PDB file of C-alpha atoms in Angstrom:
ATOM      1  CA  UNK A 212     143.405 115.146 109.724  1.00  0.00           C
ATOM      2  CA  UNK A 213     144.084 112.073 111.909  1.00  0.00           C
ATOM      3  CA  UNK A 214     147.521 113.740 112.715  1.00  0.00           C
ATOM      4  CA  UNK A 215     146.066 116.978 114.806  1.00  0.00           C
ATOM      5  CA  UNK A 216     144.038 114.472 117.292  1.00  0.00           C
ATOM      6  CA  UNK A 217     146.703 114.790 120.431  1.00  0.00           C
ATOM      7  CA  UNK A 218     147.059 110.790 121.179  1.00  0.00           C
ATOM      8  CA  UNK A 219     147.838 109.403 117.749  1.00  0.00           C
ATOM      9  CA  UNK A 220     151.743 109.503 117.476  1.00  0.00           C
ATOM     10  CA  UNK A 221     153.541 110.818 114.200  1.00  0.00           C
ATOM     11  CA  UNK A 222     155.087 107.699 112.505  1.00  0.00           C
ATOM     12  CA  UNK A 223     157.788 107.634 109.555  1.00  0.00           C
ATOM     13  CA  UNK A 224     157.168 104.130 108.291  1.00  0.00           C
ATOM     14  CA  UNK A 225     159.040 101.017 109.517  1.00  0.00           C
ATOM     15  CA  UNK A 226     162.206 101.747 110.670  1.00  0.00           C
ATOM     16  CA  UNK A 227     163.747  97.644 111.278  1.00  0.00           C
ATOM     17  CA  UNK A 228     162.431  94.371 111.087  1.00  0.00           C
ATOM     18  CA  UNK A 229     163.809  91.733 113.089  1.00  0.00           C
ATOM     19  CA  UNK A 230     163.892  87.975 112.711  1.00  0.00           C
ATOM     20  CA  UNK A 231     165.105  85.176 115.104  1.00  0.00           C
ATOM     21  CA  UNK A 232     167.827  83.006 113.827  1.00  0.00           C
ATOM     22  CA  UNK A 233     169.792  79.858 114.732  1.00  0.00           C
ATOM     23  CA  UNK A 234     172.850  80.980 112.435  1.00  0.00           C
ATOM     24  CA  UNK A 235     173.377  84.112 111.465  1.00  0.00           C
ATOM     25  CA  UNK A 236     176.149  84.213 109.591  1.00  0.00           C
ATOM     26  CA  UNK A 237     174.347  80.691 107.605  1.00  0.00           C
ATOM     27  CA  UNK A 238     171.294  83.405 107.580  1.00  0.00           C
ATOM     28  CA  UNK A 239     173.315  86.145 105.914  1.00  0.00           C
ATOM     29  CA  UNK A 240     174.937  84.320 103.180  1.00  0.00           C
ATOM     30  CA  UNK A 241     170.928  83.261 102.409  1.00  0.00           C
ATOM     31  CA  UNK A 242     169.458  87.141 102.384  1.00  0.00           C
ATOM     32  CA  UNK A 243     172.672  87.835 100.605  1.00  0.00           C
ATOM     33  CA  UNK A 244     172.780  85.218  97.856  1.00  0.00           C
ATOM     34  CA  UNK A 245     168.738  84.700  97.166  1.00  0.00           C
ATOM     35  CA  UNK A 246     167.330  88.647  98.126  1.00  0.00           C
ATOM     36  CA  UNK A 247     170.460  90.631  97.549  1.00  0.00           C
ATOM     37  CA  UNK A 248     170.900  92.155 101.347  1.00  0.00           C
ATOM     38  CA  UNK A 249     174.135  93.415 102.319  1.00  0.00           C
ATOM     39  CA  UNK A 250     175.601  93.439 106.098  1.00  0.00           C
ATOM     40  CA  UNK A 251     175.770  97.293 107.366  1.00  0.00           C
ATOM     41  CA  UNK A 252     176.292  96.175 111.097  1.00  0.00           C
ATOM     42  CA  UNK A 253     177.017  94.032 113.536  1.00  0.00           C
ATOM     43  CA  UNK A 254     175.642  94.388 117.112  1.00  0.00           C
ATOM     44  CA  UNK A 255     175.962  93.215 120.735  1.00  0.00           C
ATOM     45  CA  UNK A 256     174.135  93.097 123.985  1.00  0.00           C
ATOM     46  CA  UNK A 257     175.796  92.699 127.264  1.00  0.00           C
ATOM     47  CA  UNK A 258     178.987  92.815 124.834  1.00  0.00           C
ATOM     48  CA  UNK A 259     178.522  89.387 123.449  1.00  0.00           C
ATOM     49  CA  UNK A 260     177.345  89.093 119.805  1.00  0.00           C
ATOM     50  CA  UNK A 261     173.747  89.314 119.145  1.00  0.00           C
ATOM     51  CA  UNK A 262     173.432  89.059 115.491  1.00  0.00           C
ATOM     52  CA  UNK A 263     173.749  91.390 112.433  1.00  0.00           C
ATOM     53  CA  UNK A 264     171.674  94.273 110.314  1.00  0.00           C
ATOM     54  CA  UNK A 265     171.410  93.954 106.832  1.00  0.00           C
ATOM     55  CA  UNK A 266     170.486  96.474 103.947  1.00  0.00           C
ATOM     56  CA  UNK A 267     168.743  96.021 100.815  1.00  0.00           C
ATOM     57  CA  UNK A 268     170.003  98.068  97.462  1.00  0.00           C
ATOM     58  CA  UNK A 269     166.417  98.755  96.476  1.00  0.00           C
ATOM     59  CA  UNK A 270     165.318 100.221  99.954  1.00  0.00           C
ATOM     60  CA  UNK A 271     163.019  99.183 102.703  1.00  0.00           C
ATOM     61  CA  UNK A 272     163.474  98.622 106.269  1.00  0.00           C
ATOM     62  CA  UNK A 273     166.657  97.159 107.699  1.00  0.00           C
ATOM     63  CA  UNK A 274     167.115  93.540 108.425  1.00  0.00           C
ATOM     64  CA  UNK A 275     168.088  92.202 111.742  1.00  0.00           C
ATOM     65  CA  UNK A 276     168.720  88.721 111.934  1.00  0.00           C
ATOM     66  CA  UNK A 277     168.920  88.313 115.822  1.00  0.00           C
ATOM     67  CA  UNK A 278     170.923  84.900 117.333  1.00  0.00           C
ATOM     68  CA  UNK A 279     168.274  83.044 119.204  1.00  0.00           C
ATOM     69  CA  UNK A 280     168.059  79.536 118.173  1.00  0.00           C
ATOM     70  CA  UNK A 281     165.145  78.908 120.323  1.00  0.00           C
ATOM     71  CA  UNK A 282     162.958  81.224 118.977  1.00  0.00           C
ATOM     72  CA  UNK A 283     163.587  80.500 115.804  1.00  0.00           C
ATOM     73  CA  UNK A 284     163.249  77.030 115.589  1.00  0.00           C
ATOM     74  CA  UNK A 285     159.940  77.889 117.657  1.00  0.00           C
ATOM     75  CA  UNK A 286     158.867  80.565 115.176  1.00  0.00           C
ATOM     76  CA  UNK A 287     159.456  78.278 112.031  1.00  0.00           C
ATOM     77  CA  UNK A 288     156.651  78.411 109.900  1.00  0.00           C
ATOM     78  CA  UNK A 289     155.549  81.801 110.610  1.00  0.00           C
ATOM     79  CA  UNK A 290     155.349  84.837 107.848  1.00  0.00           C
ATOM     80  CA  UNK A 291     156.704  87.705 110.186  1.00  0.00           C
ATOM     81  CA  UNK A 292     156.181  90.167 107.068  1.00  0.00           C
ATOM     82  CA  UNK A 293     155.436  90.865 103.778  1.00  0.00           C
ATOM     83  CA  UNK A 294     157.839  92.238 101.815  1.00  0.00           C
ATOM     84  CA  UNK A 295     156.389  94.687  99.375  1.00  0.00           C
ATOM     85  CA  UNK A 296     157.620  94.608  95.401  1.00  0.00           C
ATOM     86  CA  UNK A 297     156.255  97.424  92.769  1.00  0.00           C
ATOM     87  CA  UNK A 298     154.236  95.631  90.189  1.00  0.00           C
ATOM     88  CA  UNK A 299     153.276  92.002  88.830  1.00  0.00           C
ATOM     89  CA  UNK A 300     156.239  91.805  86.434  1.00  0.00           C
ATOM     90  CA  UNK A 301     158.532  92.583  89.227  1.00  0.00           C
ATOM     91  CA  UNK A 302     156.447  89.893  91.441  1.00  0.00           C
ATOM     92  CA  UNK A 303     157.085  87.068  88.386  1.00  0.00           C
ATOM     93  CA  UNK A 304     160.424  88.028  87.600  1.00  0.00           C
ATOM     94  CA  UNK A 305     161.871  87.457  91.323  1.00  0.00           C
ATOM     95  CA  UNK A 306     160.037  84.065  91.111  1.00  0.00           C
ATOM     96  CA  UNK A 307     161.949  83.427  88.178  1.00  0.00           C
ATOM     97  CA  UNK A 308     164.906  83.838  89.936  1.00  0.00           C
ATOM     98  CA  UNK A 309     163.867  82.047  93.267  1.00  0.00           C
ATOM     99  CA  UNK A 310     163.608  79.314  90.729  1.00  0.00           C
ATOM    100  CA  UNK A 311     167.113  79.649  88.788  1.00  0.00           C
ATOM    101  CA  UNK A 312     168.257  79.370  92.356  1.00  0.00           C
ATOM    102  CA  UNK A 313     166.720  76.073  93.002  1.00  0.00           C
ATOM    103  CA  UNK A 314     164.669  77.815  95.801  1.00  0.00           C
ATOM    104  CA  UNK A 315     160.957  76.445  96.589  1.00  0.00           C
ATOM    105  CA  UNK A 316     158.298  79.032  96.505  1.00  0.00           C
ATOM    106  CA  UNK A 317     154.699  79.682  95.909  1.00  0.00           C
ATOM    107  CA  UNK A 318     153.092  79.891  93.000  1.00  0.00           C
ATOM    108  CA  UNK A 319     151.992  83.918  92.232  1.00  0.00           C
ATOM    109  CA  UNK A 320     148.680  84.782  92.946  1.00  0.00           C
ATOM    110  CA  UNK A 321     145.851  87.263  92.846  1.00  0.00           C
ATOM    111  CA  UNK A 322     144.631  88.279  96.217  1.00  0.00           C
ATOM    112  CA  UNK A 323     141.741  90.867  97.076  1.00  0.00           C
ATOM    113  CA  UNK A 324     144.810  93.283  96.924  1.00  0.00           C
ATOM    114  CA  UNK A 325     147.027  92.684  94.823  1.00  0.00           C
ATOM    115  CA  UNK A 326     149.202  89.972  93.716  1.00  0.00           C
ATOM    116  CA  UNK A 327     151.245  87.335  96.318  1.00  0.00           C
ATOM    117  CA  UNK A 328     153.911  85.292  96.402  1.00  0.00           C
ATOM    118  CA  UNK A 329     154.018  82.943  99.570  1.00  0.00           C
ATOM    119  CA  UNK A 330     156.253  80.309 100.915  1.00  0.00           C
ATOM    120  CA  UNK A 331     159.927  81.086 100.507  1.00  0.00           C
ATOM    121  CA  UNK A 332     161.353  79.657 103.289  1.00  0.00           C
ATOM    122  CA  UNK A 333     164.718  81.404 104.834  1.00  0.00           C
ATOM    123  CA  UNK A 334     167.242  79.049 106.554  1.00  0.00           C
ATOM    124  CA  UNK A 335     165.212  78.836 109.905  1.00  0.00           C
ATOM    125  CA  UNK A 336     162.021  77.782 107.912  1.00  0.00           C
ATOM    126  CA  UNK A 337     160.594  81.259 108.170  1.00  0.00           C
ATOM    127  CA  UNK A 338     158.178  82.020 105.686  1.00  0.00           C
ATOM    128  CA  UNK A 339     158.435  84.565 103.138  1.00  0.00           C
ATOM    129  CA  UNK A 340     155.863  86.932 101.368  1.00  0.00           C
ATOM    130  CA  UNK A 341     156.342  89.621  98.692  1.00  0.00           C
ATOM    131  CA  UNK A 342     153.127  91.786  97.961  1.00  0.00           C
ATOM    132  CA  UNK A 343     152.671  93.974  94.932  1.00  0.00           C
ATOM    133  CA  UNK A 344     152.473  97.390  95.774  1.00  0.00           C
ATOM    134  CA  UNK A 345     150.645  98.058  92.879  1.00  0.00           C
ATOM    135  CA  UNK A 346     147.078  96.352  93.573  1.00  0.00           C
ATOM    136  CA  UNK A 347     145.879  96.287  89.994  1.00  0.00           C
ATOM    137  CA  UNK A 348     142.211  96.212  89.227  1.00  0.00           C
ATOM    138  CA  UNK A 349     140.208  95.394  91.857  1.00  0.00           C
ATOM    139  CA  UNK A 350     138.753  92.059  91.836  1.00  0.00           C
ATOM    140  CA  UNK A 351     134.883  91.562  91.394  1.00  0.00           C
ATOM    141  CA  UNK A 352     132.288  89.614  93.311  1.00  0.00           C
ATOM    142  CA  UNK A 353     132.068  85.942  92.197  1.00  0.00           C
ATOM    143  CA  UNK A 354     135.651  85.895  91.265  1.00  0.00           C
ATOM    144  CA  UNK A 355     137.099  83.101  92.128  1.00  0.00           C
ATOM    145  CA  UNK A 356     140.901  83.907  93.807  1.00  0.00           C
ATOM    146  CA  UNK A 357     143.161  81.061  93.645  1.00  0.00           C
ATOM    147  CA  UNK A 358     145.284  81.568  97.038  1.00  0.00           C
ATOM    148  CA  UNK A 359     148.433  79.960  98.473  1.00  0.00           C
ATOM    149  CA  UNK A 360     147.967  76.060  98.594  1.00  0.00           C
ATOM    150  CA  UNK A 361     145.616  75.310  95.831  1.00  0.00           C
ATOM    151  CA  UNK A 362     142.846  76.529  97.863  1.00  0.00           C
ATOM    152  CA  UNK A 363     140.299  78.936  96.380  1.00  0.00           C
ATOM    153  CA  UNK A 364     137.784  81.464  97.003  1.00  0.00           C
ATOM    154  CA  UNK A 365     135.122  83.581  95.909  1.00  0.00           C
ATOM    155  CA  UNK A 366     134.490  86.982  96.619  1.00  0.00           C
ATOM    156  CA  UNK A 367     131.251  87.962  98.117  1.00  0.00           C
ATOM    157  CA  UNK A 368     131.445  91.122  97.721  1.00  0.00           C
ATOM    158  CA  UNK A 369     133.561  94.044  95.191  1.00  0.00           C
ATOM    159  CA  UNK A 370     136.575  95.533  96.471  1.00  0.00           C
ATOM    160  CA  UNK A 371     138.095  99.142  96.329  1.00  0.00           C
TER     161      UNK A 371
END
């Protein structure tokens, strides 16, 4: 097993994600209100305020939203992460509520893995992904996939 060879380090999953923001407190009322995060800490460097660490209620890493306006507003845009839901029905019904919310998003869609749901935008204009976990049947050659932006492709070759 890959775990006996000396050099590869043991790892335990994620452990905290961290995102660049020009408002956190604006940036915790979002994760709060549209994801369902709740605050577990505040932290500091150099003992000024640095931003805060949020929890979700269904698991997964914790969520630091990190003051620096620079890098955020440089960073806007970019999909940092994924974040991972169980199933397709779990995938549609959180775009149903993105869109009870009034909160632009994607359309759901198969990839060569599963299903997607791009372009939620936080605050700072980061994007947003949520993979299923659960990748389904895989999809076959000459499929055609319809991915994020109306664009689509065919496989060339089956999947496992």
């Amino acid at each position: 097993m890959y775990t006996d060879i000396p050099f590869v380090p043991r790892l335990a999953g994620v452990h905290h994600v961290t995102l660049p923001v020009g408002d956190p407190a604006r940036s915790q009322a979002w994760y709060e209100r549209v994801l369902g995060h709740h605050r577990i800490a505040e932290f500091t460097e150099g003992g000024a305020f640095a931003g805060v660490a949020m929890a979700h209620p269904g698991g997964g890493p914790v969520l630091c939203l990190r003051h620096d306006p620079a890098l955020a507003a440089a960073s806007a845009g970019f999909a940092w992460f994924s974040l991972g839901v169980p199933d397709l029905p779990a995938l549609e019904a959180l775009a149903a509520r993105l869109d009870a919310l009034g909160e632009p998003h994607g359309a759901v869609v198969r990839t060569t893995r599963g299903w997607l749901l791009p372009r939620l935008r936080d605050p700072d204009g980061h994007e947003l992904r949520f993979a299923t976990a659960d990748e389904g049947p895989p999809p076959f050659r000459g499929q055609v996939l319809r991915l994020a932006g109306g664009r689509e492709a065919a496989l060339r070759s089956r999947t496992a």
